[in-house]
Coordinates of C-alpha atoms in Angstrom, one line a residue:
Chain A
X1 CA -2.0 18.6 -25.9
X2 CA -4.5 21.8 -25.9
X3 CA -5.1 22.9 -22.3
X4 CA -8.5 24.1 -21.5
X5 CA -8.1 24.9 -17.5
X6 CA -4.7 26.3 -17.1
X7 CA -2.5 25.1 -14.1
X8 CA -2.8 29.1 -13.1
X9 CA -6.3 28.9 -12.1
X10 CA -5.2 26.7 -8.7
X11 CA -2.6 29.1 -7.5
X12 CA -3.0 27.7 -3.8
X13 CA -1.7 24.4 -4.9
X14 CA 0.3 24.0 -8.2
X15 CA 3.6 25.5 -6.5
X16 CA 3.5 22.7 -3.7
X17 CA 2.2 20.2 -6.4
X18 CA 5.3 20.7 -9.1
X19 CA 8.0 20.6 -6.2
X20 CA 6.7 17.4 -4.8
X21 CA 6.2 16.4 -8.8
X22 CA 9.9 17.2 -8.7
X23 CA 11.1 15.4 -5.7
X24 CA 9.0 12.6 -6.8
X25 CA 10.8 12.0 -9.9
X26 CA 14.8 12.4 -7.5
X27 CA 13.3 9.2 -5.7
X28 CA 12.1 7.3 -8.9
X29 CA 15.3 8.4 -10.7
X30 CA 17.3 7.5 -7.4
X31 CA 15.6 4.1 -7.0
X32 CA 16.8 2.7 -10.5
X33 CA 20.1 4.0 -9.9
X34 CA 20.4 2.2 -6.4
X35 CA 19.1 -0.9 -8.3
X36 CA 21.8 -0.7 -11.2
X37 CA 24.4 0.1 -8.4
X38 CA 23.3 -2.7 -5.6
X39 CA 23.1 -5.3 -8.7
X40 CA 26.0 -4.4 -10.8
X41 CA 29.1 -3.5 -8.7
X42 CA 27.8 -5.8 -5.3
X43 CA 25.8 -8.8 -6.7
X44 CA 28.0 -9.4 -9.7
X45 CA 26.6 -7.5 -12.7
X46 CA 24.0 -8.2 -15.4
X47 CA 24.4 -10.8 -18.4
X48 CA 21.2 -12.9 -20.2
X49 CA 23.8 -15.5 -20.7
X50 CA 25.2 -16.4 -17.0
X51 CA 23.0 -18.2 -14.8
X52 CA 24.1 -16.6 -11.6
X53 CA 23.6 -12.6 -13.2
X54 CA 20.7 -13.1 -15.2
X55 CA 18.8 -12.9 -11.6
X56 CA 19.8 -9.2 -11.5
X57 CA 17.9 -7.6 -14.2
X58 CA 14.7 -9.3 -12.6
X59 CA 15.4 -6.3 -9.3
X60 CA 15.8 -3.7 -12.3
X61 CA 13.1 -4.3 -14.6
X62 CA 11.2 -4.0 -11.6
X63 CA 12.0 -1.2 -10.3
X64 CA 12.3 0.5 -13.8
X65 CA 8.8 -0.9 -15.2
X66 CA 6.5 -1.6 -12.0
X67 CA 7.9 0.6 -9.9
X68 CA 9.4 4.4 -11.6
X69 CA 6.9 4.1 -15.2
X70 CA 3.6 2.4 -13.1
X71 CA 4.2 5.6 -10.6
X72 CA 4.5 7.9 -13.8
X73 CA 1.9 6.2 -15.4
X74 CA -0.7 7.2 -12.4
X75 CA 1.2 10.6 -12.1
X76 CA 0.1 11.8 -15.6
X77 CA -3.0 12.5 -14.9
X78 CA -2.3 14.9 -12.0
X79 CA 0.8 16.4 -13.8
X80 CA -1.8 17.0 -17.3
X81 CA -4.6 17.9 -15.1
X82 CA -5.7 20.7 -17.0
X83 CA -5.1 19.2 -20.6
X84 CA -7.2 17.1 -22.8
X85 CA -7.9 13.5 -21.5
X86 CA -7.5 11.7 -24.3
X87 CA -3.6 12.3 -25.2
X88 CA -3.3 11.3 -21.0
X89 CA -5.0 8.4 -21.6
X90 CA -2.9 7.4 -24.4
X91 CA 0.5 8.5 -22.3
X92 CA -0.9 6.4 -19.6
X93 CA -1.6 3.2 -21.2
X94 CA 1.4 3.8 -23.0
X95 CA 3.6 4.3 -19.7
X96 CA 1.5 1.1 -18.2
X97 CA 2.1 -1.1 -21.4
X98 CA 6.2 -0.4 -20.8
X99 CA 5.7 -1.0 -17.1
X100 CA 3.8 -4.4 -18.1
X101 CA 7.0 -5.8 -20.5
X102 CA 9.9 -4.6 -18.1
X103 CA 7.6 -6.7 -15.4
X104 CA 7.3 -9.6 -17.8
X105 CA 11.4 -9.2 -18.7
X106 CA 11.9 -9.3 -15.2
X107 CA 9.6 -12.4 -14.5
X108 CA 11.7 -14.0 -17.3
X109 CA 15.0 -13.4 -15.8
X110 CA 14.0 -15.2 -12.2
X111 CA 12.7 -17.9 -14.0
X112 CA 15.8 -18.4 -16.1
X113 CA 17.8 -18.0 -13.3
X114 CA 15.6 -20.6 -11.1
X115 CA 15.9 -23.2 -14.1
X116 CA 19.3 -22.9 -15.0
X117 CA 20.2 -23.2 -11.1
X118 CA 17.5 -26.0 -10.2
X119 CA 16.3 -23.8 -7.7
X120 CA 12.1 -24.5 -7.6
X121 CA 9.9 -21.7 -9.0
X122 CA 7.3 -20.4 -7.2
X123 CA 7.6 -21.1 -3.2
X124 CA 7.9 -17.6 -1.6
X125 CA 5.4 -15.3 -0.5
X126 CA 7.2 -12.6 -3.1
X127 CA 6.7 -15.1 -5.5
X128 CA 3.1 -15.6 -4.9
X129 CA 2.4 -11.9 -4.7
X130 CA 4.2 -11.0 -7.7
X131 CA 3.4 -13.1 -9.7
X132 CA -0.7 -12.0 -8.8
X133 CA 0.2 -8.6 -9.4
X134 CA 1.6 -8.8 -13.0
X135 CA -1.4 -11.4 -13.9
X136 CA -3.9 -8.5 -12.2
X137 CA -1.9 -6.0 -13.8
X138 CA -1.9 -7.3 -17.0
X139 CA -6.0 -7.8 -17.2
X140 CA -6.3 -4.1 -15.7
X141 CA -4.4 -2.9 -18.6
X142 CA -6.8 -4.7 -20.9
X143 CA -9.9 -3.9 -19.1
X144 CA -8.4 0.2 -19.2
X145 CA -8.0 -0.5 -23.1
X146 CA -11.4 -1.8 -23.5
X147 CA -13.5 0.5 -21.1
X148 CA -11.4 4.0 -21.5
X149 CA -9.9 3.8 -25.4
X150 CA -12.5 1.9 -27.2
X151 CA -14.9 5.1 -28.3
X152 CA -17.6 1.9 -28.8
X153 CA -17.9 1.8 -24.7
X154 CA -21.0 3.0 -23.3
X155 CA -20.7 5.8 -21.1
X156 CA -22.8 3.9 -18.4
X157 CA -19.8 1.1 -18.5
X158 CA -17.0 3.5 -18.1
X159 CA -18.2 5.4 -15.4
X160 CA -18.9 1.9 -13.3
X161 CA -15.5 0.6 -14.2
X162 CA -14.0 3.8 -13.6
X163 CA -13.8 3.5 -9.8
X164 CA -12.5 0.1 -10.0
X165 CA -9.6 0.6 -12.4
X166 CA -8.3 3.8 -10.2
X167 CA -8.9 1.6 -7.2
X168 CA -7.3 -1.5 -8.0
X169 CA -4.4 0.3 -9.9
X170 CA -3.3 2.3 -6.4
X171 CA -3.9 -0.9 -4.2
X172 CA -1.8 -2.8 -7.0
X173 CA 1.2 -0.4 -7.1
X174 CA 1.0 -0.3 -3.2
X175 CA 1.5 -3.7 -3.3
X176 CA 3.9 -4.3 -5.9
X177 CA 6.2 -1.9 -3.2
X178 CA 5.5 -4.5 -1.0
X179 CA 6.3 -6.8 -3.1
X180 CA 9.4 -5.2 -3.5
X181 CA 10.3 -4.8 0.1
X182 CA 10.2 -8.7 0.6
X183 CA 12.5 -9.1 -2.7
X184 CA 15.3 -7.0 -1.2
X185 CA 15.3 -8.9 1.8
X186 CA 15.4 -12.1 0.4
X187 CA 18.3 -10.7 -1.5
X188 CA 20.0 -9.5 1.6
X189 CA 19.0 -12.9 3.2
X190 CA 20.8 -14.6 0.3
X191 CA 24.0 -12.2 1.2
X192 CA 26.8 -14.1 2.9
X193 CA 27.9 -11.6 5.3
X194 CA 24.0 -11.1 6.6
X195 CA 22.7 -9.7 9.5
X196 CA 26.3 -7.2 8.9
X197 CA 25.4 -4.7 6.8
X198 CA 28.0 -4.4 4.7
X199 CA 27.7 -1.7 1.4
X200 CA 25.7 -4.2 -0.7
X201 CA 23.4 -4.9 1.9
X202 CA 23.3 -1.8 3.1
X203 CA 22.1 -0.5 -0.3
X204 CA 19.5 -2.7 -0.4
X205 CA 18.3 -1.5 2.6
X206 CA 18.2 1.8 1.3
X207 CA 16.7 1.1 -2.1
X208 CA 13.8 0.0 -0.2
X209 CA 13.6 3.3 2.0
X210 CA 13.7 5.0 -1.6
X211 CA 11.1 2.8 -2.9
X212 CA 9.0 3.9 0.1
X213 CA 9.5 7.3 0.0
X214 CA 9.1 7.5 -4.0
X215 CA 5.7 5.7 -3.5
X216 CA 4.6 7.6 -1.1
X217 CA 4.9 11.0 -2.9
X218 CA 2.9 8.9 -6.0
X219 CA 0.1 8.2 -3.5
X220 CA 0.0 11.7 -1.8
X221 CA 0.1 13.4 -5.2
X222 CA -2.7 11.1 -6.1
X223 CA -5.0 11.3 -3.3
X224 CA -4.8 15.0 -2.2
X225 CA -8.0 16.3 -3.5
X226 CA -6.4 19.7 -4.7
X227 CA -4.5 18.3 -6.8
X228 CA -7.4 16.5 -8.7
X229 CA -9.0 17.4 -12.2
X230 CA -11.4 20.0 -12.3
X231 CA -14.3 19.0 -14.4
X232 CA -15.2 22.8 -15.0
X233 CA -16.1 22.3 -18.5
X234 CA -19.6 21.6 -20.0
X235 CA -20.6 18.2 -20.7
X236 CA -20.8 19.0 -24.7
X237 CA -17.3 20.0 -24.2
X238 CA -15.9 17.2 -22.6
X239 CA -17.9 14.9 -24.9
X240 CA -16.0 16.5 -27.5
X241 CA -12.5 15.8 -25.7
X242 CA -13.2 12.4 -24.8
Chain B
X1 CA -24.8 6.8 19.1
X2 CA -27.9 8.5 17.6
X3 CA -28.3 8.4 14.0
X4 CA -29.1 11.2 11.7
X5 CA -29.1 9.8 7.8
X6 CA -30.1 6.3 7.8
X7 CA -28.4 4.0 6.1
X8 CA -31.7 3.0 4.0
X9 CA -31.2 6.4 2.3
X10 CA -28.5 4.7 0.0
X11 CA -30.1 1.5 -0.9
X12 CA -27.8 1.7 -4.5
X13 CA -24.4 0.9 -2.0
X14 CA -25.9 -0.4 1.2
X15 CA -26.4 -3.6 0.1
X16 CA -22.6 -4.3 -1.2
X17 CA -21.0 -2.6 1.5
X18 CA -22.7 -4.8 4.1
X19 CA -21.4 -8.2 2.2
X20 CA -18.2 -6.4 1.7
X21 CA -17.9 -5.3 5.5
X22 CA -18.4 -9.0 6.5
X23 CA -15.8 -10.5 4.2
X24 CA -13.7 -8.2 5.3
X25 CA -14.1 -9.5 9.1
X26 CA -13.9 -13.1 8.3
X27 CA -10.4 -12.4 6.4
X28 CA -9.4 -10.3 9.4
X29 CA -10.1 -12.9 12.0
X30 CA -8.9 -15.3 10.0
X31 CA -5.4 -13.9 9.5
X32 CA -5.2 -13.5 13.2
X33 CA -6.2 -17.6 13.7
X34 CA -3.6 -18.3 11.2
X35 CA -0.7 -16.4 13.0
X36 CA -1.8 -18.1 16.3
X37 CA -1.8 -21.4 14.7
X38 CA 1.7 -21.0 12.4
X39 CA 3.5 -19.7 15.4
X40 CA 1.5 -21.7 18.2
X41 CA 1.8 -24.7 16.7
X42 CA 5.0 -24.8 13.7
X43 CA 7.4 -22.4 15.7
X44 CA 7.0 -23.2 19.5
X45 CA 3.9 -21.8 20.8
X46 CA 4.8 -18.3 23.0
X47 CA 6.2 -17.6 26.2
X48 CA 7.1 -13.8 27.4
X49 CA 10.3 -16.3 29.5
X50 CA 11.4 -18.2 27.1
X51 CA 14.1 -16.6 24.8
X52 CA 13.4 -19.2 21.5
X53 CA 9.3 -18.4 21.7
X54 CA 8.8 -14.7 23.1
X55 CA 9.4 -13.8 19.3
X56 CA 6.5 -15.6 18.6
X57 CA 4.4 -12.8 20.1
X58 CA 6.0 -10.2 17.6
X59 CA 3.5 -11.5 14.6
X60 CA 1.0 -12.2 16.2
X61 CA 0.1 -9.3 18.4
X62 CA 1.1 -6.5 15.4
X63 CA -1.0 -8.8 13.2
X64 CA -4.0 -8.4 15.9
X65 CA -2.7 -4.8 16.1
X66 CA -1.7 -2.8 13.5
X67 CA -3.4 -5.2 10.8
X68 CA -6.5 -6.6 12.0
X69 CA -7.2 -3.2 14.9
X70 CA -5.7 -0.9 12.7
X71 CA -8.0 -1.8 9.4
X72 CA -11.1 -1.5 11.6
X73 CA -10.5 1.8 13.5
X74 CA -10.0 2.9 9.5
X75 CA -13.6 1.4 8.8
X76 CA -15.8 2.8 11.5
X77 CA -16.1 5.7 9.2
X78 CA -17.3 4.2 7.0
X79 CA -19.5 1.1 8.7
X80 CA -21.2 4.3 11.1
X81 CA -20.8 6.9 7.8
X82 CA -24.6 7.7 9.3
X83 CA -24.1 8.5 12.7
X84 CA -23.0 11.3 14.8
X85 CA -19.4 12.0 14.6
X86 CA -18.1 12.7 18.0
X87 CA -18.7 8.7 19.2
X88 CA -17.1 7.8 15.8
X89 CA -14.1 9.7 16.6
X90 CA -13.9 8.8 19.9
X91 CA -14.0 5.0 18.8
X92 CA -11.7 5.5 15.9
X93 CA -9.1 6.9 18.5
X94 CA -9.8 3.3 21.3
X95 CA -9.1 1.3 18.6
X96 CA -6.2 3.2 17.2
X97 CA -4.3 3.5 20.8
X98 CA -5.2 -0.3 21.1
X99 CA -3.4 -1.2 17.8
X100 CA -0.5 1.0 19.1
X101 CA -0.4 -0.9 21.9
X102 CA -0.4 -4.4 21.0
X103 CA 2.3 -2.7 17.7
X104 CA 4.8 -1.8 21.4
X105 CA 3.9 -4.8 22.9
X106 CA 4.7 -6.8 19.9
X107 CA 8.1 -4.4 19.3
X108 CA 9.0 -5.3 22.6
X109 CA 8.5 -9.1 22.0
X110 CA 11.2 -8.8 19.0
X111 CA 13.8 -7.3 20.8
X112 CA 13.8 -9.4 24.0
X113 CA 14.5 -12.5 21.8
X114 CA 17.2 -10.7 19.9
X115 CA 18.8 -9.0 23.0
X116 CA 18.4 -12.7 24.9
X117 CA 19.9 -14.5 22.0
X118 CA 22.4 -11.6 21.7
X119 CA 21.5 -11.1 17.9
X120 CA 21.9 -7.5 16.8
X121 CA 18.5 -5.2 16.6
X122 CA 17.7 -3.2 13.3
X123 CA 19.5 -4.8 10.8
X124 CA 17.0 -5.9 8.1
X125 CA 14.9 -3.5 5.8
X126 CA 11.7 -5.0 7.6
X127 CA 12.8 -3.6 10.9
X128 CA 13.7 -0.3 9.5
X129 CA 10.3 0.1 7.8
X130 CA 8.4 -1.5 11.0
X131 CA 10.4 0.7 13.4
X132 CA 9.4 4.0 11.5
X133 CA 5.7 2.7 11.0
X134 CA 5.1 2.3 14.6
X135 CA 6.9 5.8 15.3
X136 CA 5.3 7.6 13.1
X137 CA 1.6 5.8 13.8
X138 CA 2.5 7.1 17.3
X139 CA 2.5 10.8 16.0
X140 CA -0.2 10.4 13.7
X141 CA -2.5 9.3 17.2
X142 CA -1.2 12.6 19.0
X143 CA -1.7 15.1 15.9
X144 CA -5.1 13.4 15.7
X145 CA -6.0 13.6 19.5
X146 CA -5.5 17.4 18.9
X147 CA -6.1 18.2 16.2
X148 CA -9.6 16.8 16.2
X149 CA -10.6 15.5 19.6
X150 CA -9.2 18.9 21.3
X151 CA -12.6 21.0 21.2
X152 CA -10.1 23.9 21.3
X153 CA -8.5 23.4 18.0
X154 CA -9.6 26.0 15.4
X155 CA -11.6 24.5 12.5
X156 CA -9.1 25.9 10.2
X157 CA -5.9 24.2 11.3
X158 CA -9.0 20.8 11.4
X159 CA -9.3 21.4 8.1
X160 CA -5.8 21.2 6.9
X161 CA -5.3 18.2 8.9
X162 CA -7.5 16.1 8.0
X163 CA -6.4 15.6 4.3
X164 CA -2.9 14.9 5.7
X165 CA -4.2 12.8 8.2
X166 CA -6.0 10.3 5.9
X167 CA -3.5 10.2 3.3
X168 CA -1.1 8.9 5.9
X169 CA -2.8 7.0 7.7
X170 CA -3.8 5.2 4.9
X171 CA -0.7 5.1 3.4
X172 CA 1.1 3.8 6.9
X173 CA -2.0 1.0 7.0
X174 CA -0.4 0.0 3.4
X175 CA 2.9 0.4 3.9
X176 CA 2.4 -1.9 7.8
X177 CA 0.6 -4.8 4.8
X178 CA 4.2 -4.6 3.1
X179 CA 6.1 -4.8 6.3
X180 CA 4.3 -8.2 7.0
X181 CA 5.1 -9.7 3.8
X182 CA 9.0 -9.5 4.4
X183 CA 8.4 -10.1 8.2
X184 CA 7.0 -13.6 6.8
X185 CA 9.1 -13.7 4.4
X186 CA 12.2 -13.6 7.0
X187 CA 10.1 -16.3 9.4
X188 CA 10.3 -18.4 5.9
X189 CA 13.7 -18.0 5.4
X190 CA 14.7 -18.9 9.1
X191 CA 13.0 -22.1 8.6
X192 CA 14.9 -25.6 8.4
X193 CA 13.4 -27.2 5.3
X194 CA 13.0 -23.9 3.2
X195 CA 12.0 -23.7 0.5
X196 CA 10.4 -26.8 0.3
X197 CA 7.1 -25.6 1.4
X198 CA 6.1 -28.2 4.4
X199 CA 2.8 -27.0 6.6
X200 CA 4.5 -24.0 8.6
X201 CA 5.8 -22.2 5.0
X202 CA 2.6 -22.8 3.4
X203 CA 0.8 -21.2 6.5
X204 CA 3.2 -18.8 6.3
X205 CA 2.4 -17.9 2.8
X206 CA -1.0 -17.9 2.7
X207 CA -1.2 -15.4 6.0
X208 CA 0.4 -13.0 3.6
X209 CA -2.4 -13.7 1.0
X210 CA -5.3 -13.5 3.6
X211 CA -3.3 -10.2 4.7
X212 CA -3.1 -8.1 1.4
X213 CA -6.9 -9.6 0.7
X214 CA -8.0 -8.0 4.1
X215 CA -6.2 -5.1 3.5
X216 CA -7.1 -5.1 -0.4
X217 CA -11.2 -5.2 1.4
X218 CA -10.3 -2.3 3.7
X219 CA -8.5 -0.3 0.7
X220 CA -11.6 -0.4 -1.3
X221 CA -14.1 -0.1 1.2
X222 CA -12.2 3.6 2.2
X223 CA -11.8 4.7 -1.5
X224 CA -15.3 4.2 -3.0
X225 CA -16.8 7.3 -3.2
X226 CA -20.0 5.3 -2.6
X227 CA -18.9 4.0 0.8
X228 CA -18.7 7.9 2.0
X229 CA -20.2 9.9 4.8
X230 CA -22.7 12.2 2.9
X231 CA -22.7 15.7 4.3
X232 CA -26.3 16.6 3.6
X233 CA -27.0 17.7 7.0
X234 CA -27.3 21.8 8.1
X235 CA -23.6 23.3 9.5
X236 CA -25.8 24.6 12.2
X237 CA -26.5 20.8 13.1
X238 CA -23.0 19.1 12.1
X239 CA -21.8 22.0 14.7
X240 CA -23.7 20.3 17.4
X241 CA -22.2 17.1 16.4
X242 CA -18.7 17.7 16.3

């Protein structure tokens, strides 16, 4: 990717911006490690083929896809803020597509789990929400494709969908954390030994603390406005990046 | 509160932000109608001495609180974006220490019926998050209080603030919507017949809907650039204001 607006030109803010960059990536990292952990040593391990494990790859495709890639996915275009836009775009719809097929893999294992056990699909309030946000999610990724990548798209249609798609995409991966916060407690409601926290609940306690934290570096790093593109450049310029 | 930039001068926005703003209310008022109703009329009604239904308050005042109170305080800015500030601060700030209120009240509520019913306090991932929502909210009212309602405070350190203070606060408002969701999600899970949904689950349920839709309404009605206090006025004159 060419850069036209190096990162040096903001010296007030790029060294706070790359540690929090850093530290967000600990939490994201941390977060699918939790996951693996809580699922595979205290909630029996993962397996396509068992009925009671398939369950847990639906908590780590989660994480992995709507949680640690959608956050990257947003992040890009901070982190390549004074790059092209056209190679983000492509990394982001790229990072979002991934995101979109670990959430669908994850849907998938719940379901499998829920049919092989009898257990009714679709009654909680997690099930409601998530399965709204991978719907929602799934049409925002379409309506990105359509009104960022396609070079057919009037400007005039971009710059009204614009707002929306950055709108909707933070509120989405704001609630997709909440989303997750009611999944680890039904987990830990599910948990024998409940309200004693023992490791394995305690873990999932913890992962959503993580979760938290991780998506609350994504949404500082996102809003602070110094850490914004800088549309220096002059519109022939940018009509040549875009 | 005397106005200085009418809100006819942005006839493009006004117009949508009005219906919006409305919406927004009747979703608001209704989620606090349907936590009076689920826990008035499927889970006991409330009583401050009886140890099965003082829980009952927990719900429904941090819904009226820190859901339906807090969202509002957040829109004045933008509902009065063309009036003097000082009145907007000071009415940002009533609403704010109101929503912390009825968020202790409704903390207090919680563990009456845990300590009465000798069940231990702090155990789930909703009260974790809750616990350290309403802390820091606390904080967040006191840093505001001084750093912009103290006429003493230099606009410099005002400056620096305020970026912080709106990220969090936002953030805290979204992060309070997720706390909801697995407080209803627990309520659900404590119930007899789950997860057959009967009418108490379904009311349940669809509070969390009517929840992330308000909070969805209050998201975008802070984001849009459209919705925005416009700064056209002198610094000689906003000096007077402020």
């Amino acid at each position: 990717m060419d850069r036209y607006d190096p990162v040096e030109s903001h010296p007030r803010s790029s060294k706070s911006f790359i540690y929090l960059v850093i530290i967000s990536q600990i939490f994201g990292l941390l977060a699918v490690i939790l996951t693996a952990v809580w699922l595979g040593k205290y909630w029996g391990g993962f397996s396509w083929t068992n009925a009671n494990t398939v369950f847990n790859y639906h908590p780590l495709f989660m994480v992995l896809g709507l949680v640690f890639l959608y956050g990257d996915a947003i992040l890009v275009y901070r982190v390549f803020r004074s790059f092209r836009k056209l190679p983000i775009k492509i990394l982001h719809a790229v990072l979002h597509i991934l995101a979109f097929l670990f959430g669908v893999l994850g849907t998938k294992a719940v379901f499998d789990m829920h049919n092989a056990l009898l257990i009714p699909n679709l009654y909680s309030l997690h099930s409601w929400l998530g399965i709204t946000a991978i719907i929602v999610f799934g049409l925002q990724w379409v309506a990105g494709l359509i009104g960022f990548l396609v070079p057919q798209t009037p400007q005039v249609a971009r710059s009204k969908l614009l707002p929306i798609h950055v709108t909707l995409g933070s509120f989405l991966y704001l609630l997709v954390i909440g989303v997750c916060i009611s999944g680890i407690t039904e987990k830990n409601f599910f948990s024998k030994t409940y309200p004693v926290l023992k490791a394995g609940e305690l873990i999932g306690n913890l992962l959503g603390v993580v979760l938290v934290i991780f998506c609350g570096l994504i949404f500082y790093l996102t809003q602070n406005p110094n850490y914004r593109r800088t549309e220096t450049i002059s519109p022939e310029h940018r009509a040549l990046q875009e």
